[in-house]
PDB file of C-alpha atoms in Angstrom:
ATOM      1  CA  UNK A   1       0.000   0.000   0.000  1.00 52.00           C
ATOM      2  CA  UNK A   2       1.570   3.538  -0.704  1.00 68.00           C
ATOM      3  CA  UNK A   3       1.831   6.101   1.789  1.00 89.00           C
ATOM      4  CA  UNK A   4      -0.640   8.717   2.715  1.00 93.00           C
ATOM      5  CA  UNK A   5      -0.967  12.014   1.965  1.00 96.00           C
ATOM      6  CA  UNK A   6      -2.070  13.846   5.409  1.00 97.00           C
ATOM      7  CA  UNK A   7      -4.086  17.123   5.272  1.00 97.00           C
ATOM      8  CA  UNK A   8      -3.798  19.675   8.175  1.00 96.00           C
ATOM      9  CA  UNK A   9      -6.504  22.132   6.994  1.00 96.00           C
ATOM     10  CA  UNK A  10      -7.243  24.890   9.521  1.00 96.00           C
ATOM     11  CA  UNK A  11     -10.351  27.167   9.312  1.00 97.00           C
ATOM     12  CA  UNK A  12     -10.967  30.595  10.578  1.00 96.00           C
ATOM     13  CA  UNK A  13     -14.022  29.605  12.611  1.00 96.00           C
ATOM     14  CA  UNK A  14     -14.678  30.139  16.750  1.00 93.00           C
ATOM     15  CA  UNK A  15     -16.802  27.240  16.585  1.00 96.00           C
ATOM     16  CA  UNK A  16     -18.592  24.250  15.489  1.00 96.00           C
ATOM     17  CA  UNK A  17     -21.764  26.445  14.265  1.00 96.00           C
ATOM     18  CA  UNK A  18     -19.904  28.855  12.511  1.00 96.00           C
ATOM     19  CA  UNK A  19     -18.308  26.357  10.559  1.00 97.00           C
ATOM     20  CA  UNK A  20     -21.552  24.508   9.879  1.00 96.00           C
ATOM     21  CA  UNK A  21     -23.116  28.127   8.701  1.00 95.00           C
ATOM     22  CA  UNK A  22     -19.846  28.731   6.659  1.00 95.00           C
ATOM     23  CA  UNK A  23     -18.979  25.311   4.996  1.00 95.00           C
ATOM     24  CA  UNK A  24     -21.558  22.940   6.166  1.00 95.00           C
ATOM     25  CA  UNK A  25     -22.248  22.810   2.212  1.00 95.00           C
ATOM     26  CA  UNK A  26     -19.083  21.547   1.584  1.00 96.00           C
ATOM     27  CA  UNK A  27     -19.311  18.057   3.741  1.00 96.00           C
ATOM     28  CA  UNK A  28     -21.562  15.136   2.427  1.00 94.00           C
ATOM     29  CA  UNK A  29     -21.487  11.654   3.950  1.00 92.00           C
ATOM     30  CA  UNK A  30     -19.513  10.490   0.534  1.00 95.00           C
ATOM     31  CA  UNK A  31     -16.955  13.792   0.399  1.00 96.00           C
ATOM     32  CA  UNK A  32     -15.756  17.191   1.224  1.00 97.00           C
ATOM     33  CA  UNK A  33     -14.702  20.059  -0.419  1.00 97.00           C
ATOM     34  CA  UNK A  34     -11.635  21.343   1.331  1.00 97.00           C
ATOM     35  CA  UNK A  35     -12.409  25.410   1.057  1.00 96.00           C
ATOM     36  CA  UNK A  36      -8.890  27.076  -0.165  1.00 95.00           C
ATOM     37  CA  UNK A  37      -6.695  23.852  -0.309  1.00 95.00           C
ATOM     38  CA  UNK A  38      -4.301  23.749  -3.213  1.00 94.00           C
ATOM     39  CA  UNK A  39      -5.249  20.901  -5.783  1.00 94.00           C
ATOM     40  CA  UNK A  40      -3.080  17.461  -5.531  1.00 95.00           C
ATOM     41  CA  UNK A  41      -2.663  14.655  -8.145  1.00 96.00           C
ATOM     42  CA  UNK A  42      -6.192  12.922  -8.332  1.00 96.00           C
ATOM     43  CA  UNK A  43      -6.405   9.709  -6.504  1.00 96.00           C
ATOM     44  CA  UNK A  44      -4.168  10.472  -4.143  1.00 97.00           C
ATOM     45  CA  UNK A  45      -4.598   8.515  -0.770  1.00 97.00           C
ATOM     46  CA  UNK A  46      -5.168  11.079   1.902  1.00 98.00           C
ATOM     47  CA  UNK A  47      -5.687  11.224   6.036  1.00 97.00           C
ATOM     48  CA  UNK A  48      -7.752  14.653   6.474  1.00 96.00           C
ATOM     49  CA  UNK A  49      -7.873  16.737   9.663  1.00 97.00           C
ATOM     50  CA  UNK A  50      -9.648  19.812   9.402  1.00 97.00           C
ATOM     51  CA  UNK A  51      -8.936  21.833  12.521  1.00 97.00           C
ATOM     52  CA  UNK A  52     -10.881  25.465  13.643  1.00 96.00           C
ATOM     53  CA  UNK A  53      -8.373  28.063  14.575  1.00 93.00           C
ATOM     54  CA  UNK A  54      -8.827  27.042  18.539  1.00 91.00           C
ATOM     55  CA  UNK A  55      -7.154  23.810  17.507  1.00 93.00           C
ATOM     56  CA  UNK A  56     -10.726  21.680  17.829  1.00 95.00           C
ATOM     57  CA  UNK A  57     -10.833  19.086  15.181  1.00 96.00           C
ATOM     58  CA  UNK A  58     -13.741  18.458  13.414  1.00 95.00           C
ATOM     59  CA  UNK A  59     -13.226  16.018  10.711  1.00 97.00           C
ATOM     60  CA  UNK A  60     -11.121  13.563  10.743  1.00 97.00           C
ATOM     61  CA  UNK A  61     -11.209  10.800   7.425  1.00 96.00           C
ATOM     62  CA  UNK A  62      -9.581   9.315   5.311  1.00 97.00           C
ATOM     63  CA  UNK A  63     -10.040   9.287   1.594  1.00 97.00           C
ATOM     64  CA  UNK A  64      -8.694   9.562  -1.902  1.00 98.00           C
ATOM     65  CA  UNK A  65      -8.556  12.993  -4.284  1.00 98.00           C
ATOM     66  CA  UNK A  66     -11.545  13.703  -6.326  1.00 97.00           C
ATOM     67  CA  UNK A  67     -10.681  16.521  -7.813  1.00 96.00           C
ATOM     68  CA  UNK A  68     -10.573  20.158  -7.609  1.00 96.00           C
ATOM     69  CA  UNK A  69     -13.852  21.850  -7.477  1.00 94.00           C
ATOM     70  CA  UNK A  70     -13.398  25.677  -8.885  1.00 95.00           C
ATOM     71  CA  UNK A  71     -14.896  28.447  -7.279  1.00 95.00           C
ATOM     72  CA  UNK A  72     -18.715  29.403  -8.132  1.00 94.00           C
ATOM     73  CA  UNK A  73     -20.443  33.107  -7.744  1.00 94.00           C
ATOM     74  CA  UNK A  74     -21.871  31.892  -4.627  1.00 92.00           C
ATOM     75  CA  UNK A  75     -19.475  29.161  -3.072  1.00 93.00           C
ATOM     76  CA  UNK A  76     -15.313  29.231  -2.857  1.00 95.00           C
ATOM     77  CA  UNK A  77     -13.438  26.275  -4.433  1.00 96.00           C
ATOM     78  CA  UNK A  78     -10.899  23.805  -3.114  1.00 97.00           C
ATOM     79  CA  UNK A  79     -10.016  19.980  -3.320  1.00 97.00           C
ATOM     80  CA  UNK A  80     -12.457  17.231  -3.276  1.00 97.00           C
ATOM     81  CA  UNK A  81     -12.110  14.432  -1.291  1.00 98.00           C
ATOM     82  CA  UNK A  82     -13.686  11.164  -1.506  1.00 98.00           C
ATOM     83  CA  UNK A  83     -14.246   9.487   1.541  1.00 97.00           C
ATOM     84  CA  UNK A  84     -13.467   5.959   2.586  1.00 97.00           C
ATOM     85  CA  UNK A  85     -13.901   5.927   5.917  1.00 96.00           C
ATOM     86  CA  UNK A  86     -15.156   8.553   8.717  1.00 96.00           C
ATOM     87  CA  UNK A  87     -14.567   8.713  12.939  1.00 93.00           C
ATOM     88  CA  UNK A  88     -18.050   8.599  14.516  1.00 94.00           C
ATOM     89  CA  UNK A  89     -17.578  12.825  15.527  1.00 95.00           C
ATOM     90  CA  UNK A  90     -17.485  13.356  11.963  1.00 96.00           C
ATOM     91  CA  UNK A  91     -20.438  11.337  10.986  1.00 95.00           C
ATOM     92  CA  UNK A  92     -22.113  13.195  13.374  1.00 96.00           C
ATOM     93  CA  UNK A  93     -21.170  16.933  11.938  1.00 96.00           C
ATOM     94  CA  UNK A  94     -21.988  15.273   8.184  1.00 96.00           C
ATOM     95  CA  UNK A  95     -25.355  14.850   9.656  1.00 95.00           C
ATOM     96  CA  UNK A  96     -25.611  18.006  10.982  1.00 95.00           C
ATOM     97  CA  UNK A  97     -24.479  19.895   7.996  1.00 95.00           C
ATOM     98  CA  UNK A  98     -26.470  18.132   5.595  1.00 92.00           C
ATOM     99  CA  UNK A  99     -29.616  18.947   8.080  1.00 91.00           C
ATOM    100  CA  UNK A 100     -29.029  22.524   8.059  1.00 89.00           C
ATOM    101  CA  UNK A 101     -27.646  22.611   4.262  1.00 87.00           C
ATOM    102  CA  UNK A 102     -30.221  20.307   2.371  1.00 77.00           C
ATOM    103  CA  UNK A 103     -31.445  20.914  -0.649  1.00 66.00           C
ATOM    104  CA  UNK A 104     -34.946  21.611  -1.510  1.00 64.00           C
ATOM    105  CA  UNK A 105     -36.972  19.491  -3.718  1.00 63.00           C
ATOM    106  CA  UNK A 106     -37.130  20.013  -7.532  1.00 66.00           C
ATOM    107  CA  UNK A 107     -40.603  21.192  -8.734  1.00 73.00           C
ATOM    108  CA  UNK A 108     -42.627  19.089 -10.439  1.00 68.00           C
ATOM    109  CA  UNK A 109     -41.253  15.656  -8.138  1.00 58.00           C
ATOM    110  CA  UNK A 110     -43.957  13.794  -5.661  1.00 56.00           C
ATOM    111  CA  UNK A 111     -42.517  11.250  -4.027  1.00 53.00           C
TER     112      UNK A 111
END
């Protein structure tokens, strides 16, 4: 097996919430868009730790590199990461974020 890649990403939030307000967008339960982070070679195997500027870590997982995802008029870019496995904290923020950031329905879909 090769080596992995391991992420340090810092963000510039107080807090759990902030972040969730901020980025909360940006973590599904299959991947996360690391906001800023300079693109690496796709596939890469990588160990993530994304940290708030207290030093709190929120996510930790381990994936391999999607791809980069460029910047929209409403939402930054940065590297996509697949995941392939999650700690049980981090499952628990996924399902937070995807509470607070779900999409609405399309028009025109019953279920």
């Amino acid at each position: 097996m090769s080596e992995w890649y391991v992420i340090r990403h810092e963000r510039p939030y107080d807090d759990e919430d902030a972040f969730v307000e901020a980025e909360g967008w940006a973590l599904t339960t299959k991947s996360m868009v690391l906001v800023g982070h300079p693109d690496l070679v796709m596939d890469t195997q990588v160990r993530c730790y994304v940290t708030l500027a207290s030093g709190v870590t929120l996510v930790k997982g381990e994936g391999v590199v999607h791809g980069y995802r460029e910047a929209t008029e409403t939402r930054p870019g940065g590297l996509e990461v697949r995941f392939k496995r999650v700690g049980s904290d981090t499952q628990r923020l996924i399902k937070r974020c995807s509470e607070r950031h779900r999409r609405p329905p399309r028009p025109g879909r019953s279920r």
